[in-house]
Amino acid sequence: MAEVVGFSKEGRIGLITINNPPVNALSRAVRAGIRAGTEKGNADRDIAALVILCEGRTFIAGADIREFGRPPMAPHLPDVCQLIEDSPRPVIAAIHGTALGGGLEIALSCHFRIALPTAKVGLPEVKLGLLPGAGGTQRLPRLAGTRAALEMITSGAPVAAAKAKDMGILDEIVEGDLKAAALEYANTVVDRKLPLRRASQLKAAVESPTLFEDFAKANARRFRGFLAPLKCIEAVKIATELPFPEGMKKEREIFIELHDSDQSKAQRHVFFAEREVVRIPGLPDDLPTRDIRSVGVLGAGTMGGGIAMCFANAGIPVTLLDMKQEFLDKGLAIIKKNYANTVAKGRLAQEAMDKRMSLIRPTLAYEDLKDADLVIEAVFEDMTVKKEVFGKLDSICKPGAVLASNTSYLNIDEIAAATGRPQDVMGMHFFSPANVMRLLENVRGAKTSPEVYATAMKVGKKIGKAPVLVGVCDGFVGNRMLAKRTRECGFMLEEGALPWQIDRVIYGFGFPMGPYAMGDMAGLDVGWRNRKAKFDTLTPREQKNNILDKICEMGRYGQKTGAGFYKYDEKRNATPDPMIEELIISHSKEAGIARRAISDQEIIERAIYSMINEGAKILEEGIAARSLDIDAVWLYGYGFPVYLGGPMFYADTVGLKKIYDAILRYRDLVGAEYWTPAPLLEKLAKEGKGFYAR
Ligand code: 3HC
Ligand code: NAI
């Protein structure tokens, strides 16, 4: 195997070159190699300065995340960083790509840092539920100021080279060949005998006496539920209060505490799940896919308009079709308004908006879809209409075009059967608002060819979505599981809970909103319509649980009508409505259900465990191939708290035996038709295993 860290001499400059693809992560071998190179350079009298440089696409992108969770092995990163900083010979970091996490910490330990204009630097550890553990929290505030360090460390967002130079993180931006520029820079440092700037010897400037409290307060919403950002603030504060060596000791202690926390384990799981989810089990990564250069979208309504925007945003031309000119005009006007809002907020240039608008071509003629590589249908949710549309597409679209439906609930196989090419038909289930929500459930029909769904996965990624491959069933993965939560919450209202209690508990669990506030925001009529459509499939208890019907019958559709489960003021602030409380209490009476106090714990268990049990069934049925697919759906599409890792990862954290026992309790309380353990969950629980650790 080639050496992961090389050492060479270029005149009087010692060059430490790291070559550990794909991202030059700091594995043990890399740490050892940097240490060896630094020692070698300092032991050689002919060497006057050292340069640290990386091969491949990027500078060091951080510690090797795959080594987390295993016993740490020497040399430890903080020690390597200290060795660099203590080097009597100047050490220069030459950065291209991304210097992230431990990579930036190595660079911050160097005496000088230069970078290409395209480079970025950042400390993304917080996104893994960690804090920079090799001096990042101690050196960055000393170099860039405390406020800037707080922002960078708690957000984890990378900073572009030019800004990093302004902040004092980089000394110089260089153009052209990085190695040549680095050698030149190193020679200049030697010639001019520039003093070595050791970050640890600087003092961190605290810009205001209330900086830390103010910062935590201003970001309380962003940090809600997360452990790491608060610990990051604590560590940066220490940098302003304690001498460097003591600060380093404290940083290490906090790093270990976070590293061992369930939150960090969950967030590390999410990091790998995000990357794994686009790989389809059983298919090679290099399976040829179809080129998608132009797209057709049917229906210029809520979803069609948003979907068209997704493609235009990625520079892919879209033909947008509807039945009547007025529907097209309305759809386009909404698209235009959405873009204009983004421009007004300064997040999009006017020219970019114009370009995107020009990529969306409205039409009334199916004929205009004949050259599209991919067609996505987003017309009314009605099987007869969908079949008619797919029949037409079959007769018009070119051979090899991917034909997709955005249906929420209808059977993709039945839709595919309306064509003579079911192998080219699949679901592409976007979430509303489609131009914002990241989740894309790609639904593989029984006959969809692997090449077709692999194409949808690739194109989904290209347009910035988080595509997850799922199978055909009612509600696919996300809505099918959500239906269980909705049912249990509805039952709990009858049994003694109130909407605001359930919302408080679900919000406290970490979701962005509780189910009732969410329903009010989305419009209760949507769920009401859905309930009516499915009424015959509901159990007698579900049919009789008609609180939603009663609220909608009063014209209370949620925020848009000023009232729903809550009442709203003109600024759309919600307050619990005594009238709804009365309605629910009298409903319980009519249904003959004696109301009782429902504990917060019961709400969590019934809302979340019911979904986990359904998730287990989804796995058994092969609707989702892996637990991580289910977790990805919930993380990207439903705001499941990232620090819990998704419902299936969370289930493992709780312990399947505990969940199994709770399911049996609720079977006795609510009934076996709602609470029967999924065989997979039962098996794993009895074997003492988890969804991941099987
Ligand atoms: N350790 C191990 N593997 C890593 C890694 C890391 N730090 N960073 C990326 N990888 C792997 C990915 O898992 C992926 O592997 P795969 O091909 O087998 O799925 C491969 O490298 C390529 O990664 P991406 O698909 O993400 O490639 P991109 O080009 O889209 O992005 C990147 C590159 C911006 C570097 C992105 O990978 C990234 O953000 N990586 C994480 C960086 C990070 O979090 N660093 C901090 C680590 S913690 C730390 O340093 C602790 C220290 O303070 C003590
Ligand atoms: P919508 O009612 O806002 O838009 C539907 C559009 O399709 C209308 O503009 C209508 O004129 C047009 N249309 C109807 N029949 C047509 C035909 N035969 N040919 C061409 N155009 C036709 O509906 P919405 O909400 O956009 O839903 C569309 C699809 O997306 C449905 O299948 C729905 O289940 C699904 N969906 C909806 C979500 C939502 O939150 N609204 C979320 C995810 C999926």
PDB file of N, CA and C and ligand atoms in Angstrom, residues 22-23 25-26 57-58 61-68 77-78 98 100-103 105 123-125 127-128 130-136 252 255 271-272 275-276 279 461, ligand 1:
ATOM      1  N   PRO A  22     -10.697   8.964   0.517  1.00  0.00           N
ATOM      2  CA  PRO A  22     -11.111  10.020  -0.416  1.00  0.00           C
ATOM      3  C   PRO A  22     -10.922  11.448   0.115  1.00  0.00           C
ATOM      4  N   VAL A  23     -10.864  11.633   1.454  1.00  0.00           N
ATOM      5  CA  VAL A  23     -10.897  13.020   1.940  1.00  0.00           C
ATOM      6  C   VAL A  23      -9.738  13.325   2.901  1.00  0.00           C
ATOM      7  N   ALA A  25      -8.815  11.907   5.593  1.00  0.00           N
ATOM      8  CA  ALA A  25      -9.203  11.894   7.016  1.00  0.00           C
ATOM      9  C   ALA A  25      -8.011  11.467   7.870  1.00  0.00           C
ATOM     10  N   LEU A  26      -8.028  11.952   9.111  1.00  0.00           N
ATOM     11  CA  LEU A  26      -6.882  11.760  10.005  1.00  0.00           C
ATOM     12  C   LEU A  26      -6.932  10.399  10.695  1.00  0.00           C
ATOM     13  N   ARG A  57      -8.589  15.435  -3.696  1.00  0.00           N
ATOM     14  CA  ARG A  57      -9.577  16.495  -3.888  1.00  0.00           C
ATOM     15  C   ARG A  57      -9.610  17.521  -2.772  1.00  0.00           C
ATOM     16  N   THR A  58      -8.964  17.239  -1.647  1.00  0.00           N
ATOM     17  CA  THR A  58      -9.131  18.166  -0.527  1.00  0.00           C
ATOM     18  C   THR A  58      -7.994  18.100   0.493  1.00  0.00           C
ATOM     19  N   ALA A  61     -10.075  16.515   5.765  1.00  0.00           N
ATOM     20  CA  ALA A  61     -11.478  16.863   6.061  1.00  0.00           C
ATOM     21  C   ALA A  61     -11.881  16.475   7.475  1.00  0.00           C
ATOM     22  N   GLY A  62     -10.907  16.167   8.313  1.00  0.00           N
ATOM     23  CA  GLY A  62     -11.245  15.929   9.725  1.00  0.00           C
ATOM     24  C   GLY A  62     -10.715  14.623  10.254  1.00  0.00           C
ATOM     25  N   ALA A  63     -11.050  14.370  11.515  1.00  0.00           N
ATOM     26  CA  ALA A  63     -10.716  13.083  12.119  1.00  0.00           C
ATOM     27  C   ALA A  63     -11.413  12.003  11.305  1.00  0.00           C
ATOM     28  N   ASP A  64     -10.928  10.779  11.408  1.00  0.00           N
ATOM     29  CA  ASP A  64     -11.567   9.677  10.704  1.00  0.00           C
ATOM     30  C   ASP A  64     -12.780   9.232  11.523  1.00  0.00           C
ATOM     31  N   ILE A  65     -13.959   9.578  11.009  1.00  0.00           N
ATOM     32  CA  ILE A  65     -15.180   9.340  11.789  1.00  0.00           C
ATOM     33  C   ILE A  65     -15.385   7.841  12.015  1.00  0.00           C
ATOM     34  N   ARG A  66     -14.830   7.040  11.122  1.00  0.00           N
ATOM     35  CA  ARG A  66     -14.990   5.580  11.284  1.00  0.00           C
ATOM     36  C   ARG A  66     -14.234   5.053  12.500  1.00  0.00           C
ATOM     37  N   GLU A  67     -13.260   5.835  12.985  1.00  0.00           N
ATOM     38  CA  GLU A  67     -12.507   5.389  14.168  1.00  0.00           C
ATOM     39  C   GLU A  67     -13.240   5.734  15.466  1.00  0.00           C
ATOM     40  N   PHE A  68     -14.266   6.583  15.369  1.00  0.00           N
ATOM     41  CA  PHE A  68     -15.006   6.939  16.587  1.00  0.00           C
ATOM     42  C   PHE A  68     -15.693   5.692  17.132  1.00  0.00           C
ATOM     43  N   LEU A  77      -4.587  13.216  18.312  1.00  0.00           N
ATOM     44  CA  LEU A  77      -4.567  14.426  17.482  1.00  0.00           C
ATOM     45  C   LEU A  77      -4.119  15.680  18.242  1.00  0.00           C
ATOM     46  N   PRO A  78      -4.616  15.918  19.462  1.00  0.00           N
ATOM     47  CA  PRO A  78      -4.168  17.129  20.159  1.00  0.00           C
ATOM     48  C   PRO A  78      -2.642  17.148  20.338  1.00  0.00           C
ATOM     49  N   THR A  98     -11.459  21.382   1.267  1.00  0.00           N
ATOM     50  CA  THR A  98     -12.041  21.746   2.565  1.00  0.00           C
ATOM     51  C   THR A  98     -11.112  21.323   3.701  1.00  0.00           C
ATOM     52  N   LEU A 100     -11.420  20.760   7.263  1.00  0.00           N
ATOM     53  CA  LEU A 100     -12.550  20.661   8.193  1.00  0.00           C
ATOM     54  C   LEU A 100     -12.136  19.955   9.480  1.00  0.00           C
ATOM     55  N   GLY A 101     -12.800  20.295  10.559  1.00  0.00           N
ATOM     56  CA  GLY A 101     -12.628  19.595  11.825  1.00  0.00           C
ATOM     57  C   GLY A 101     -11.157  19.490  12.203  1.00  0.00           C
ATOM     58  N   GLY A 102     -10.739  18.254  12.477  1.00  0.00           N
ATOM     59  CA  GLY A 102      -9.344  18.015  12.835  1.00  0.00           C
ATOM     60  C   GLY A 102      -8.377  18.543  11.774  1.00  0.00           C
ATOM     61  N   GLY A 103      -8.842  18.620  10.529  1.00  0.00           N
ATOM     62  CA  GLY A 103      -8.005  19.150   9.449  1.00  0.00           C
ATOM     63  C   GLY A 103      -7.717  20.622   9.682  1.00  0.00           C
ATOM     64  N   GLU A 105      -7.946  22.008  12.557  1.00  0.00           N
ATOM     65  CA  GLU A 105      -7.194  22.087  13.818  1.00  0.00           C
ATOM     66  C   GLU A 105      -5.691  21.881  13.577  1.00  0.00           C
ATOM     67  N   LEU A 123     -15.347  24.016  11.149  1.00  0.00           N
ATOM     68  CA  LEU A 123     -15.297  23.065  12.269  1.00  0.00           C
ATOM     69  C   LEU A 123     -16.684  22.430  12.403  1.00  0.00           C
ATOM     70  N   PRO A 124     -16.956  21.387  11.595  1.00  0.00           N
ATOM     71  CA  PRO A 124     -18.314  20.829  11.557  1.00  0.00           C
ATOM     72  C   PRO A 124     -18.615  19.813  12.657  1.00  0.00           C
ATOM     73  N   GLU A 125     -17.736  19.682  13.641  1.00  0.00           N
ATOM     74  CA  GLU A 125     -17.928  18.639  14.661  1.00  0.00           C
ATOM     75  C   GLU A 125     -19.307  18.685  15.311  1.00  0.00           C
ATOM     76  N   LYS A 127     -22.041  19.112  14.121  1.00  0.00           N
ATOM     77  CA  LYS A 127     -23.044  18.355  13.362  1.00  0.00           C
ATOM     78  C   LYS A 127     -22.967  16.867  13.673  1.00  0.00           C
ATOM     79  N   LEU A 128     -21.871  16.463  14.263  1.00  0.00           N
ATOM     80  CA  LEU A 128     -21.727  15.063  14.687  1.00  0.00           C
ATOM     81  C   LEU A 128     -21.973  14.951  16.191  1.00  0.00           C
ATOM     82  N   LEU A 130     -20.511  16.680  18.450  1.00  0.00           N
ATOM     83  CA  LEU A 130     -19.213  16.787  19.130  1.00  0.00           C
ATOM     84  C   LEU A 130     -18.800  18.242  19.239  1.00  0.00           C
ATOM     85  N   LEU A 131     -17.618  18.440  19.802  1.00  0.00           N
ATOM     86  CA  LEU A 131     -16.988  19.751  19.644  1.00  0.00           C
ATOM     87  C   LEU A 131     -15.587  19.497  19.111  1.00  0.00           C
ATOM     88  N   PRO A 132     -14.962  20.508  18.511  1.00  0.00           N
ATOM     89  CA  PRO A 132     -13.609  20.291  18.001  1.00  0.00           C
ATOM     90  C   PRO A 132     -12.729  19.847  19.171  1.00  0.00           C
ATOM     91  N   GLY A 133     -12.087  18.700  19.024  1.00  0.00           N
ATOM     92  CA  GLY A 133     -11.421  18.112  20.183  1.00  0.00           C
ATOM     93  C   GLY A 133      -9.912  18.143  20.104  1.00  0.00           C
ATOM     94  N   ALA A 134      -9.364  18.928  19.198  1.00  0.00           N
ATOM     95  CA  ALA A 134      -7.903  18.992  19.108  1.00  0.00           C
ATOM     96  C   ALA A 134      -7.461  20.457  19.095  1.00  0.00           C
ATOM     97  N   GLY A 135      -8.084  21.214  19.959  1.00  0.00           N
ATOM     98  CA  GLY A 135      -7.652  22.607  20.128  1.00  0.00           C
ATOM     99  C   GLY A 135      -8.482  23.620  19.370  1.00  0.00           C
ATOM    100  N   GLY A 136      -9.438  23.157  18.580  1.00  0.00           N
ATOM    101  CA  GLY A 136     -10.249  24.083  17.781  1.00  0.00           C
ATOM    102  C   GLY A 136     -10.957  25.129  18.638  1.00  0.00           C
ATOM    103  N   ARG A 252     -10.741  18.518  26.045  1.00  0.00           N
ATOM    104  CA  ARG A 252     -10.645  17.058  25.911  1.00  0.00           C
ATOM    105  C   ARG A 252     -11.741  16.361  26.720  1.00  0.00           C
ATOM    106  N   PHE A 255     -14.983  16.830  25.073  1.00  0.00           N
ATOM    107  CA  PHE A 255     -15.019  16.036  23.831  1.00  0.00           C
ATOM    108  C   PHE A 255     -15.377  14.585  24.148  1.00  0.00           C
ATOM    109  N   PHE A 271     -24.827  10.841   9.801  1.00  0.00           N
ATOM    110  CA  PHE A 271     -23.795  11.186   8.804  1.00  0.00           C
ATOM    111  C   PHE A 271     -23.621  10.034   7.807  1.00  0.00           C
ATOM    112  N   PHE A 272     -23.474   8.829   8.319  1.00  0.00           N
ATOM    113  CA  PHE A 272     -23.248   7.699   7.410  1.00  0.00           C
ATOM    114  C   PHE A 272     -24.545   7.290   6.699  1.00  0.00           C
ATOM    115  N   ARG A 275     -25.227   9.172   3.575  1.00  0.00           N
ATOM    116  CA  ARG A 275     -24.425   8.771   2.417  1.00  0.00           C
ATOM    117  C   ARG A 275     -24.826   7.395   1.903  1.00  0.00           C
ATOM    118  N   GLU A 276     -25.245   6.535   2.822  1.00  0.00           N
ATOM    119  CA  GLU A 276     -25.573   5.162   2.459  1.00  0.00           C
ATOM    120  C   GLU A 276     -26.937   5.073   1.763  1.00  0.00           C
ATOM    121  N   ARG A 279     -27.329   4.556  -1.881  1.00  0.00           N
ATOM    122  CA  ARG A 279     -26.827   3.294  -2.460  1.00  0.00           C
ATOM    123  C   ARG A 279     -27.922   2.253  -2.332  1.00  0.00           C
ATOM    124  N   LYS A 461     -30.817  13.303  -6.192  1.00  0.00           N
ATOM    125  CA  LYS A 461     -29.630  13.878  -5.553  1.00  0.00           C
ATOM    126  C   LYS A 461     -29.195  15.139  -6.304  1.00  0.00           C
TER     127      LYS A 461
HETATM  128  N1  3HC B   1     -13.961  10.378   8.255  1.00  0.00           N
HETATM  129  C1  3HC B   1     -14.189   9.250   7.587  1.00  0.00           C
HETATM  130  N2  3HC B   1     -14.785   9.203   6.387  1.00  0.00           N
HETATM  131  C2  3HC B   1     -15.164  10.381   5.861  1.00  0.00           C
HETATM  132  C3  3HC B   1     -14.960  11.603   6.497  1.00  0.00           C
HETATM  133  C4  3HC B   1     -14.312  11.579   7.753  1.00  0.00           C
HETATM  134  N3  3HC B   1     -14.071  12.697   8.416  1.00  0.00           N
HETATM  135  N4  3HC B   1     -15.457  12.581   5.727  1.00  0.00           N
HETATM  136  C5  3HC B   1     -15.926  12.001   4.637  1.00  0.00           C
HETATM  137  N5  3HC B   1     -15.761  10.664   4.704  1.00  0.00           N
HETATM  138  C6  3HC B   1     -16.120   9.680   3.702  1.00  0.00           C
HETATM  139  C7  3HC B   1     -17.618   9.610   3.477  1.00  0.00           C
HETATM  140  O1  3HC B   1     -18.215   8.749   4.407  1.00  0.00           O
HETATM  141  C8  3HC B   1     -17.681   9.114   2.077  1.00  0.00           C
HETATM  142  O2  3HC B   1     -17.455   7.737   2.136  1.00  0.00           O
HETATM  143  P1  3HC B   1     -18.222   6.745   1.154  1.00  0.00           P
HETATM  144  O3  3HC B   1     -17.820   7.172  -0.218  1.00  0.00           O
HETATM  145  O4  3HC B   1     -17.754   5.412   1.567  1.00  0.00           O
HETATM  146  O5  3HC B   1     -19.677   6.998   1.440  1.00  0.00           O
HETATM  147  C9  3HC B   1     -16.475   9.741   1.398  1.00  0.00           C
HETATM  148  O6  3HC B   1     -15.600  10.124   2.471  1.00  0.00           O
HETATM  149  C10 3HC B   1     -16.777  10.959   0.572  1.00  0.00           C
HETATM  150  O7  3HC B   1     -17.560  11.836   1.354  1.00  0.00           O
HETATM  151  P2  3HC B   1     -18.796  12.630   0.725  1.00  0.00           P
HETATM  152  O8  3HC B   1     -19.638  11.693  -0.041  1.00  0.00           O
HETATM  153  O9  3HC B   1     -19.404  13.382   1.841  1.00  0.00           O
HETATM  154  O10 3HC B   1     -18.044  13.584  -0.292  1.00  0.00           O
HETATM  155  P3  3HC B   1     -18.275  15.110  -0.611  1.00  0.00           P
HETATM  156  O11 3HC B   1     -17.252  15.482  -1.613  1.00  0.00           O
HETATM  157  O12 3HC B   1     -19.714  15.353  -0.899  1.00  0.00           O
HETATM  158  O13 3HC B   1     -17.954  15.894   0.741  1.00  0.00           O
HETATM  159  C11 3HC B   1     -16.702  16.529   2.681  1.00  0.00           C
HETATM  160  C12 3HC B   1     -16.668  15.921   1.263  1.00  0.00           C
HETATM  161  C13 3HC B   1     -17.112  17.995   2.602  1.00  0.00           C
HETATM  162  C14 3HC B   1     -15.347  16.388   3.261  1.00  0.00           C
HETATM  163  C15 3HC B   1     -17.759  15.760   3.515  1.00  0.00           C
HETATM  164  O14 3HC B   1     -17.492  14.381   3.411  1.00  0.00           O
HETATM  165  C16 3HC B   1     -17.765  16.093   4.976  1.00  0.00           C
HETATM  166  O15 3HC B   1     -18.361  17.068   5.371  1.00  0.00           O
HETATM  167  N6  3HC B   1     -17.140  15.230   5.783  1.00  0.00           N
HETATM  168  C17 3HC B   1     -17.201  15.329   7.222  1.00  0.00           C
HETATM  169  C18 3HC B   1     -16.241  16.329   7.732  1.00  0.00           C
HETATM  170  C19 3HC B   1     -16.292  16.337   9.220  1.00  0.00           C
HETATM  171  O16 3HC B   1     -17.326  16.222   9.854  1.00  0.00           O
HETATM  172  N7  3HC B   1     -15.122  16.498   9.825  1.00  0.00           N
HETATM  173  C20 3HC B   1     -15.024  16.563  11.236  1.00  0.00           C
HETATM  174  C21 3HC B   1     -14.751  15.194  11.759  1.00  0.00           C
HETATM  175  S1  3HC B   1     -14.762  15.153  13.506  1.00  0.00           S
HETATM  176  C22 3HC B   1     -13.259  15.755  13.939  1.00  0.00           C
HETATM  177  O17 3HC B   1     -12.487  16.184  13.125  1.00  0.00           O
HETATM  178  C23 3HC B   1     -12.955  15.668  15.415  1.00  0.00           C
HETATM  179  C24 3HC B   1     -11.758  16.463  15.794  1.00  0.00           C
HETATM  180  O18 3HC B   1     -12.123  17.753  16.184  1.00  0.00           O
HETATM  181  C25 3HC B   1     -11.026  15.815  16.946  1.00  0.00           C
END
